[in-house]
CSV table of C-alpha atoms and ligand atoms in Angstrom, one decimal:
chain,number,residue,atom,x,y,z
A,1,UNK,CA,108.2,29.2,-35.6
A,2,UNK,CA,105.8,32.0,-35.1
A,3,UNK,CA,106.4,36.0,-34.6
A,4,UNK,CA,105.3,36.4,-31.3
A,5,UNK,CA,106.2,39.6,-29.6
A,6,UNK,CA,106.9,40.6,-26.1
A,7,UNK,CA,107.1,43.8,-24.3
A,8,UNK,CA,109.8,43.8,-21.6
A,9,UNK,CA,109.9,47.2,-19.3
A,10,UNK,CA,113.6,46.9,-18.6
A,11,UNK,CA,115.1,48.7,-14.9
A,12,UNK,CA,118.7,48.8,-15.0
A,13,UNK,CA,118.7,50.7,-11.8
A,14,UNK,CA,121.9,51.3,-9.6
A,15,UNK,CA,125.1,50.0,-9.1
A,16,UNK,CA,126.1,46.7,-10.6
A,17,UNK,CA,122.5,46.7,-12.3
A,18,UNK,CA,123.2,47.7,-15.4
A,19,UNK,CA,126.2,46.0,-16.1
A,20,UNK,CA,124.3,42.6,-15.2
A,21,UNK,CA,121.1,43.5,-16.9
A,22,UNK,CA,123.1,44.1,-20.1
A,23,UNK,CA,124.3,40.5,-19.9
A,24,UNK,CA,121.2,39.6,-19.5
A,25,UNK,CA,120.0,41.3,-22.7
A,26,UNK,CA,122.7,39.6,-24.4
A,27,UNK,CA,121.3,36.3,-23.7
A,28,UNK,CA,117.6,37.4,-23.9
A,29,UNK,CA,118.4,38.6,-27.5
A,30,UNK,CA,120.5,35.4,-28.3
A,31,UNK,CA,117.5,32.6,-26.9
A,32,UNK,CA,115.1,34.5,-29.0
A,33,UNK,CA,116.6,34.5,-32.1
A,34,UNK,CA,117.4,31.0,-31.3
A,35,UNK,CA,113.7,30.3,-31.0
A,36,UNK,CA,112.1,32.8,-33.1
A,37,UNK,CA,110.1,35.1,-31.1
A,38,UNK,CA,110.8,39.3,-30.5
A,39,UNK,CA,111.6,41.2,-27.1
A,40,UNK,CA,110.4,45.0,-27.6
A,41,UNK,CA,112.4,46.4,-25.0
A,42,UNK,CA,111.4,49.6,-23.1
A,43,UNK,CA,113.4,51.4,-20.7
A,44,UNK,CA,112.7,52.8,-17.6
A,45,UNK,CA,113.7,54.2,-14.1
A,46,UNK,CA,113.8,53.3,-10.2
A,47,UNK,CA,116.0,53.7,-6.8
A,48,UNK,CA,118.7,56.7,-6.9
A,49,UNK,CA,119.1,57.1,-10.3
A,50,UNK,CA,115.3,58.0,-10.9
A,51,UNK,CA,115.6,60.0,-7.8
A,52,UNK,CA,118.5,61.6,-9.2
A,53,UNK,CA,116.8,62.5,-12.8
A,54,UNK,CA,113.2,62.9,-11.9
A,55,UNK,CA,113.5,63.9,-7.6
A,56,UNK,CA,111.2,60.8,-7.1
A,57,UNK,CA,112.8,56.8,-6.4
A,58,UNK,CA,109.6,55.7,-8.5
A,59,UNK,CA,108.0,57.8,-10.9
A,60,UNK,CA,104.5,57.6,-12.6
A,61,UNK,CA,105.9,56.6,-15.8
A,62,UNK,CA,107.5,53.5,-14.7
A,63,UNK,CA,104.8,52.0,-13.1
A,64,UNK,CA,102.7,53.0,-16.2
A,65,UNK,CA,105.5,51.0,-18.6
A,66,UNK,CA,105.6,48.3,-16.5
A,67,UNK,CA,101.9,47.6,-16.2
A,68,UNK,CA,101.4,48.3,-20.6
A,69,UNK,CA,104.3,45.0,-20.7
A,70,UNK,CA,104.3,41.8,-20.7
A,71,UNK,CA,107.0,41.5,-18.0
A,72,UNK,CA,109.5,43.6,-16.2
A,73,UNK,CA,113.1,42.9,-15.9
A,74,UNK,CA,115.2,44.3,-13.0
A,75,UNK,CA,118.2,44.6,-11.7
A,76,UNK,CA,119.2,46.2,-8.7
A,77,UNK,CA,118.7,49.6,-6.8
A,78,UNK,CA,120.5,51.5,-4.1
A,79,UNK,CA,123.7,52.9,-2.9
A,80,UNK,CA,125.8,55.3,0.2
A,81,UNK,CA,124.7,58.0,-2.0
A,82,UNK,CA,120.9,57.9,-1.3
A,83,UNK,CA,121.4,56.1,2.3
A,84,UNK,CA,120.7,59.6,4.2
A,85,UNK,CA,117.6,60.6,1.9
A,86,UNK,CA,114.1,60.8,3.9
A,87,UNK,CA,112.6,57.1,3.7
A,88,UNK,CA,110.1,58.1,1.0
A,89,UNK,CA,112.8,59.3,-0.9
A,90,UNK,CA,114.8,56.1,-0.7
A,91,UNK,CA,115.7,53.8,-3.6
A,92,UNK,CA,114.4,50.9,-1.5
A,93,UNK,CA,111.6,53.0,-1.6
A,94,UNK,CA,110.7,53.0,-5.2
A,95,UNK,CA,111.4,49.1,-5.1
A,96,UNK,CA,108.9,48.3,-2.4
A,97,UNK,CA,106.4,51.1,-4.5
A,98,UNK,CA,106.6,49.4,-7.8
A,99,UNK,CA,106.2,45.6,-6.2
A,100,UNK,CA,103.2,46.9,-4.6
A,101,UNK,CA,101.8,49.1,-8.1
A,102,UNK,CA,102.2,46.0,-9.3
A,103,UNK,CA,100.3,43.5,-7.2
A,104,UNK,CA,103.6,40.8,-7.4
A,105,UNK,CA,102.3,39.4,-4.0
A,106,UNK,CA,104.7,36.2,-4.8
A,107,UNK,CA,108.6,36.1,-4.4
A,108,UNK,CA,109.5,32.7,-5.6
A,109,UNK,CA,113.4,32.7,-5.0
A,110,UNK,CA,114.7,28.6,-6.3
A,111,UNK,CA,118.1,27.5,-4.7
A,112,UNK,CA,119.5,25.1,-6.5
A,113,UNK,CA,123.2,24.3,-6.4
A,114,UNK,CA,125.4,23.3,-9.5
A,115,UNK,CA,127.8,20.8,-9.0
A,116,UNK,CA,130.7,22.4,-10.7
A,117,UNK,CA,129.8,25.3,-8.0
A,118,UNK,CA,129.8,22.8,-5.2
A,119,UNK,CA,133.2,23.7,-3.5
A,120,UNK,CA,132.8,27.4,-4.0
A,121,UNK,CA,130.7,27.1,-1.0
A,122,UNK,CA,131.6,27.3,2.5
A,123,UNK,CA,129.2,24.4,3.6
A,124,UNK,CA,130.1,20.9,3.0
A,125,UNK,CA,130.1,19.5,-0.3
A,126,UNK,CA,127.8,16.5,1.5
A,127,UNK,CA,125.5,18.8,2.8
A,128,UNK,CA,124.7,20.8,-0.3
A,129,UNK,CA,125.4,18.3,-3.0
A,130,UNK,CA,121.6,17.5,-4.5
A,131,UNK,CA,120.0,20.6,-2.8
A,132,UNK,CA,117.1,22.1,-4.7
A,133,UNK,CA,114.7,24.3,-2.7
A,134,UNK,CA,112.1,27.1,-3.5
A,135,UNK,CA,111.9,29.7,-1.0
A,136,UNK,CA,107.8,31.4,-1.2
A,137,UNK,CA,108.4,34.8,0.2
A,138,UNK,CA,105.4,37.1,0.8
A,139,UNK,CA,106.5,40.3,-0.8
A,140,UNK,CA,103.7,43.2,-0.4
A,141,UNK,CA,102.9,42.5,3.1
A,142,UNK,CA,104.0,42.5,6.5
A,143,UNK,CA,106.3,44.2,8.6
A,144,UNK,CA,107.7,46.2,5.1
A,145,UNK,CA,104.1,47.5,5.1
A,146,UNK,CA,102.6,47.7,8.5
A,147,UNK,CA,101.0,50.5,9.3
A,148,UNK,CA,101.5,52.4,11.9
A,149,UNK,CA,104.8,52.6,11.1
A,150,UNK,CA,107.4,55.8,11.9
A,151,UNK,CA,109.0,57.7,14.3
A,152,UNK,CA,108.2,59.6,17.1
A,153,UNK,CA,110.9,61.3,18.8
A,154,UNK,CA,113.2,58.6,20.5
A,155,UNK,CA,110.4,56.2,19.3
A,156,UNK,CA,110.4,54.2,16.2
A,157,UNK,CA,107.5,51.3,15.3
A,158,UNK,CA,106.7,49.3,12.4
A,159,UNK,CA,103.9,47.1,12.5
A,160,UNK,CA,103.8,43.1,11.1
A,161,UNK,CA,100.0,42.8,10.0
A,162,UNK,CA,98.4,39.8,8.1
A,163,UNK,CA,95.0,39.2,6.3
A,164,UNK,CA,93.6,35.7,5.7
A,165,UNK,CA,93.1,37.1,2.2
A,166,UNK,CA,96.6,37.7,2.2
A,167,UNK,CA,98.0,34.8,3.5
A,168,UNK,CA,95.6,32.3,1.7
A,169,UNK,CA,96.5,33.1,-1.7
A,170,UNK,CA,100.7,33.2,-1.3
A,171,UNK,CA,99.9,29.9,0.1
A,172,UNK,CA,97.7,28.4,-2.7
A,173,UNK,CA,101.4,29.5,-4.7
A,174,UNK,CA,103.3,27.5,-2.3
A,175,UNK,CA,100.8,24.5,-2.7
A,176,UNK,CA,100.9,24.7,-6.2
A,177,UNK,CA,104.3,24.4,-6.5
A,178,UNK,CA,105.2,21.5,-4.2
A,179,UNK,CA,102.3,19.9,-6.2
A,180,UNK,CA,105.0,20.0,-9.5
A,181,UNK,CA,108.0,19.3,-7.3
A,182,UNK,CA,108.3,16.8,-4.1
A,183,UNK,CA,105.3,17.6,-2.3
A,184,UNK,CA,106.3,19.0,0.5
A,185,UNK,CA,105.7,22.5,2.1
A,186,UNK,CA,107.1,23.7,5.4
A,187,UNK,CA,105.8,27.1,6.7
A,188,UNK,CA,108.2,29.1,8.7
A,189,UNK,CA,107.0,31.7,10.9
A,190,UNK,CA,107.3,32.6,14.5
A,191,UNK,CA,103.3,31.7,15.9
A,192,UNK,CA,104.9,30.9,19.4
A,193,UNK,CA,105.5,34.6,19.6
A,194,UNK,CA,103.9,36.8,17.1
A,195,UNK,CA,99.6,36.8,16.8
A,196,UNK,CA,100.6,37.4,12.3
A,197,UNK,CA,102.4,34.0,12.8
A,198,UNK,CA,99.7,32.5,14.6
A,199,UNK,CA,97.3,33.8,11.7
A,200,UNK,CA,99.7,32.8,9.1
A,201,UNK,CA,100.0,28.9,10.8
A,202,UNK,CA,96.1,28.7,11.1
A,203,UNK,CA,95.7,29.9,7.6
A,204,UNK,CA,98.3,27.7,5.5
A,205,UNK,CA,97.2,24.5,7.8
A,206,UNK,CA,93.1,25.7,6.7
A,207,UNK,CA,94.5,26.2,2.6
A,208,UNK,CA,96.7,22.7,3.2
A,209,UNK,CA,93.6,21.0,3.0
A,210,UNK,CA,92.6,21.5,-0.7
A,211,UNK,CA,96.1,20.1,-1.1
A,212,UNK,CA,96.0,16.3,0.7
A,213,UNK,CA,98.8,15.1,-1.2
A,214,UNK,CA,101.2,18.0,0.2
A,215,UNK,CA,103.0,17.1,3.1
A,216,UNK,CA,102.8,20.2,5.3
A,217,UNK,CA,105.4,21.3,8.4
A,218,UNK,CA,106.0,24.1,10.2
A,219,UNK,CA,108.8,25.8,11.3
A,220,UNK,CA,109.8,28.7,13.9
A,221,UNK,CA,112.2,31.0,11.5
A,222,UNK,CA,114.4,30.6,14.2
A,223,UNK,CA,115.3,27.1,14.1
A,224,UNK,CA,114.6,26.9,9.8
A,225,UNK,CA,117.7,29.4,10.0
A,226,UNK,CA,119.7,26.5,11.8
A,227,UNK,CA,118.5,24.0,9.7
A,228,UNK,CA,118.8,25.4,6.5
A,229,UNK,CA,122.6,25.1,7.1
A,230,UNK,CA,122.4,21.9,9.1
A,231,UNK,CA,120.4,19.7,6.6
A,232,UNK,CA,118.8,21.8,3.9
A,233,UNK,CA,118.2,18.8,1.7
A,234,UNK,CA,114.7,18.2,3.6
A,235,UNK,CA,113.5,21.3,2.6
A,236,UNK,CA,111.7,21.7,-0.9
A,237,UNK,CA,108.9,24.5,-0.8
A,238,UNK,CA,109.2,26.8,2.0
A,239,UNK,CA,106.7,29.5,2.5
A,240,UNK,CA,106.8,32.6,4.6
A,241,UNK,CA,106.4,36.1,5.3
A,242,UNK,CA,108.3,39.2,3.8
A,243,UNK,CA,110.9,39.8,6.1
A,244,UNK,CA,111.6,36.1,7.1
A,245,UNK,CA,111.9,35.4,3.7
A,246,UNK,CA,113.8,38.1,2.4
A,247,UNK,CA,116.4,37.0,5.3
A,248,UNK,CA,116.1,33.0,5.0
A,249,UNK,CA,116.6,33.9,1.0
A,250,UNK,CA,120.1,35.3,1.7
A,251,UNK,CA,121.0,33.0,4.0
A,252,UNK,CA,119.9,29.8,1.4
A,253,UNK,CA,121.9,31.7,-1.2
A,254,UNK,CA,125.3,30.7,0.0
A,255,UNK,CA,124.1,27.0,-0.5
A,256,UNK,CA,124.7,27.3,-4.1
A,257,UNK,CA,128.1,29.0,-3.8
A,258,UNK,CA,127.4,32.8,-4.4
A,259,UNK,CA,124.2,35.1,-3.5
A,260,UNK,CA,125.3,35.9,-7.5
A,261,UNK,CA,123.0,32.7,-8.5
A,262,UNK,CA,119.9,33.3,-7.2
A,263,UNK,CA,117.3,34.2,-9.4
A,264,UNK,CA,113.4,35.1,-8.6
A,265,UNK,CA,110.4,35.8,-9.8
A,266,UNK,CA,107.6,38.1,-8.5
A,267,UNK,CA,104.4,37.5,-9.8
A,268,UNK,CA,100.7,38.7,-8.8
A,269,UNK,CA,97.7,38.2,-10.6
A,270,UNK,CA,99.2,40.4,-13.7
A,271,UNK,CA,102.4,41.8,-15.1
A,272,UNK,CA,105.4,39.8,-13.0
A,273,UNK,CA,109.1,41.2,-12.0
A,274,UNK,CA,112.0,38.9,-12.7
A,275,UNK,CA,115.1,40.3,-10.5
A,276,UNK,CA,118.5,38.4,-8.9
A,277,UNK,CA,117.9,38.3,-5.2
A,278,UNK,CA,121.2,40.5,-4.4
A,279,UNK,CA,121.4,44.3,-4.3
A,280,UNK,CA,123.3,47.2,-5.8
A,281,UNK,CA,126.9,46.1,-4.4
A,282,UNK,CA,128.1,49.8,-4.8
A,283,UNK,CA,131.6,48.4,-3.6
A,284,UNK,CA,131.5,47.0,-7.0
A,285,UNK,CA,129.7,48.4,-9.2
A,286,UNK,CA,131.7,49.8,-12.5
A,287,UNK,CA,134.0,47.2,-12.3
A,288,UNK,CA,133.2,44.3,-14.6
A,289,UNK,CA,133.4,41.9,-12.1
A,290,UNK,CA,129.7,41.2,-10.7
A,291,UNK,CA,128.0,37.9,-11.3
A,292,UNK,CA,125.3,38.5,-13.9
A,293,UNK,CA,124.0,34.7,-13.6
A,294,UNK,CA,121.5,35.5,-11.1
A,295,UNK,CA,120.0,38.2,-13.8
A,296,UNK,CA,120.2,36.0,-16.7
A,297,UNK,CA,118.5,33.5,-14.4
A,298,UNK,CA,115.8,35.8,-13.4
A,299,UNK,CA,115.4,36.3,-17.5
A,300,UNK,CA,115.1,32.4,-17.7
A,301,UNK,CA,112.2,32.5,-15.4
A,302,UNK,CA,110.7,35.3,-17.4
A,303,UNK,CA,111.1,33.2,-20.1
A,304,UNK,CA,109.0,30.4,-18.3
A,305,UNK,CA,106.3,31.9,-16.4
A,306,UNK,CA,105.5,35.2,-18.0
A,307,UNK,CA,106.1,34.1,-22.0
A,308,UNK,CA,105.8,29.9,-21.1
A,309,UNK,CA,108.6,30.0,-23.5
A,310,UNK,CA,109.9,26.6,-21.9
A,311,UNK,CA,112.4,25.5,-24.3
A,312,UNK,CA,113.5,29.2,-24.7
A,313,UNK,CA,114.2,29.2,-20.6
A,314,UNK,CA,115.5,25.9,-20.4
A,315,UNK,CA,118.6,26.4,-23.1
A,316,UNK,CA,119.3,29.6,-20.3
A,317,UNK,CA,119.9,27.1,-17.6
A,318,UNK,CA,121.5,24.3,-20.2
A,319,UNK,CA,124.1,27.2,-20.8
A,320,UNK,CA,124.6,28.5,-18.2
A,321,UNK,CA,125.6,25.2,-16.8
A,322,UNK,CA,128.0,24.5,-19.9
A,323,UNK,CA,129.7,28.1,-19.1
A,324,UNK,CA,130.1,26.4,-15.4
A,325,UNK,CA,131.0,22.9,-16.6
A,326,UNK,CA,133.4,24.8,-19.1
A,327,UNK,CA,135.8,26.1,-15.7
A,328,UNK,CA,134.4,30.3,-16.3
A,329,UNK,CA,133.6,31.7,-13.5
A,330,UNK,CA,133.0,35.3,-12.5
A,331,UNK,CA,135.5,36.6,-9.1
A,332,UNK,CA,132.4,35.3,-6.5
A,333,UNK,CA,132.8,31.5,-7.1
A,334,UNK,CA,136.3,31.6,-8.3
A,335,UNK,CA,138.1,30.2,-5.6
A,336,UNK,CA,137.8,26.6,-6.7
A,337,UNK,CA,138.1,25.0,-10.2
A,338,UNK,CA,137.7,27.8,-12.4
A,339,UNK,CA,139.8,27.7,-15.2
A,340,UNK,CA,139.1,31.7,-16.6
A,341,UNK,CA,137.8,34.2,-14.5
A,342,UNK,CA,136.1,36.3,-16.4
A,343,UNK,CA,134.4,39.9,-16.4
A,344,UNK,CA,130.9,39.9,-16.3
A,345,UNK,CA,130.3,40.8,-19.9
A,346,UNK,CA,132.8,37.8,-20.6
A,347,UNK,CA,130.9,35.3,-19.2
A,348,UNK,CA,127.3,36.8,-20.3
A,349,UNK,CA,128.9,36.5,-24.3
A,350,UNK,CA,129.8,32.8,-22.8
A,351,UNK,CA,126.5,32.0,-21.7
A,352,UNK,CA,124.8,33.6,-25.1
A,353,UNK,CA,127.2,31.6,-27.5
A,354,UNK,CA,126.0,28.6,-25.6
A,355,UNK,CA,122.3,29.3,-25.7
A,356,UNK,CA,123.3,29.8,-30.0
A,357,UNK,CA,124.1,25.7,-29.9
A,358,UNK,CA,120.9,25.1,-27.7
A,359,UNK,CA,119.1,21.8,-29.4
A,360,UNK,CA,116.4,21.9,-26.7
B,401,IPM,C1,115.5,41.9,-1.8
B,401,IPM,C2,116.1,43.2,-1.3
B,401,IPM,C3,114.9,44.2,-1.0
B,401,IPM,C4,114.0,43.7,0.0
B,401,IPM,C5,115.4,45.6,-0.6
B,401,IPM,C6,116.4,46.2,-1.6
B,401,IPM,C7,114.3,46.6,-0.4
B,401,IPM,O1,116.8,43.0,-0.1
B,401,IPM,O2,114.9,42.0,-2.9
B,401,IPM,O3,115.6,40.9,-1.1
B,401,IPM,O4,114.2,43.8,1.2
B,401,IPM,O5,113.0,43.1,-0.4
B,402,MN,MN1,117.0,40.9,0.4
């Protein structure tokens, strides 16, 4: 057991996101212990409540904090508070800002669905049962970037632009992975409509060939909507752009029961940003009651592809499974089989105890 050290730039953010990053501490501090390595933890701001201290959704000093670390953790920004702010003013703002100060051109979003989670989803238990997908989003280009992009009196425009730069390298990502999973890649994108699709098709198929034993398809987003509920099992790496992904994500999320489970990981060429797919749930927030799994999760794939601290991120998901297996479930996926429901601090002290008897 060495000493290493890592620096984590922590962003609690709005809403539910401090209550689940706390959890998420909890089991951050409990794995490494465990395992013998230190988290330096610094804090710092984005979305409504950096707006609210500092007048700015993203100031200077976080991006500075979260480029000096050696990954950033994040929760969740926004809220009805901030909704009527001028756009550059936003929360949403500040989010989109830091992913792009940061380079993380990679959204890599896994849905993978737990059997003791099984029937708290609405699909059939035959259609989920065994699913485990990766959706590839693109996440600092595109439509959320376009320029031109405003509005001009009764006129509004945003502009969906792709590079061959840009599309080449989120690609070589998508390759990479199917290379360590089932070899298979489907692109989704909308090429018999949109010239950035058409770019986007020509460009993966040109990257595909540096990978021959990937199995590519494509897909129009319209029908990999439909089929994500109709069979999702024949998916296993799915690649697209920013705003088809950050819809298809959503939709994939209710595979595994709750959008409360899905972790991701955004990664560039430097300093990644481990955040739960979901937003601020305002409705919520205060409570106790949000799902912190989907944090914790995101913490786990910290663990793996910013520290490749395997057996550290592997006891995450070993307990988070026994908390599962164990009937404790947060109010999300409680219809079926849970045996506590519990507060979100509750099941995050369940999940650390868990990760104390990890043998991994
Ligand atoms: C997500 C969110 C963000 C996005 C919002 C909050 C800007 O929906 O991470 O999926 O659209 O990327
Ligand atoms: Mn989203």
């Amino acid at each position: 057991m060495g000493n290493k050290q890592y620096k984590i730039t922590v962003i609690r953010g709005d809403g539910i996101g401090p209550e689940i990053v706390d959890e998420a501490i909890k089991v951050l501090d409990a794995v490494s212990h465990l395992k013998g390595f230190e988290l330096k933890y610094t804090d710092a701001l984005l979305g409504g409540i950096a707006y609210d201290i500092t007048g700015v959704p993203l100031p200077i000093d976080t991006i500075t904090s979260a480029k000096n670390s050696d990954a950033v953790l994040f929760g969740a920004i926004g809220g009805y508070q901030w909704d009527n702010l001028p756009r550059e003013l936003r929360p949403e703002t500040g989010l989109l800002g830091l992913r792009k100060a940061m380079g993380v051109y990679a959204n890599i979003r896994p849905v993978r669905v737990y059997n003791e989670l099984i029937r708290a989803s609405t699909l059939k238990e035959d259609t989920i049962r065994g699913v485990d997908l990766v959706v590839v989003r693109e996440l600092i280009g595109g439509i959320y970037f376009g320029e031109p992009k405003g509005r001009d009196g009764d006129r509004a425009f945003n502009t969906m632009v792709y590079s061959v730069p840009e599309i080449e390298r989120i690609a070589h990502v998508a390759f990479k992975m199917a290379m360590k999973r089932h070899k298979k890649v489907c692109s989704v994108d909308k090429a018999n409509v949109l010239d950035s699709s058409q770019l986007w098709r020509d460009t993966v198929i040109r990257v595909s060939k540096s990978y021959p034993e990937v199995a590519l398809t494509h897909m129009y987003v319209d029908n990999a909507a439909m089929q994500l509920i109709r069979d999702p099992k024949q998916f296993d790496v799915i690649v697209t752009c920013n705003i088809f992904g950050d819809i298809l994500s959503d939709e994939a999320s209710m595979l595994s029961g709750s959008i409360g489970m899905l972790p991701s990981a955004s990664i560039g060429d430097k300093v990644g940003l481990y955040e739960p797919i979901h937003g601020s749930a305002p409705d919520i927030a205060g409570k106790g009651i949000a799902n912190p799994l989907a944090t914790i999760l995101s913490a786990s794939m910290m663990l793996k592809y910013a520290f490749n601290e395997i057996e550290a991120s592997e006891c995450i998901e070993w307990a988070i499974a026994q908390a599962l297996k164990d009937g404790y479930r947060t109010k999300d996926m409680s219809q079926y089989d849970a045996k506590e429901i519990c507060s979100t601090s509750v099941i995050g002290s369940v999940v650390a105890n868990y990760v104390g008897k990890c043998k991994k």
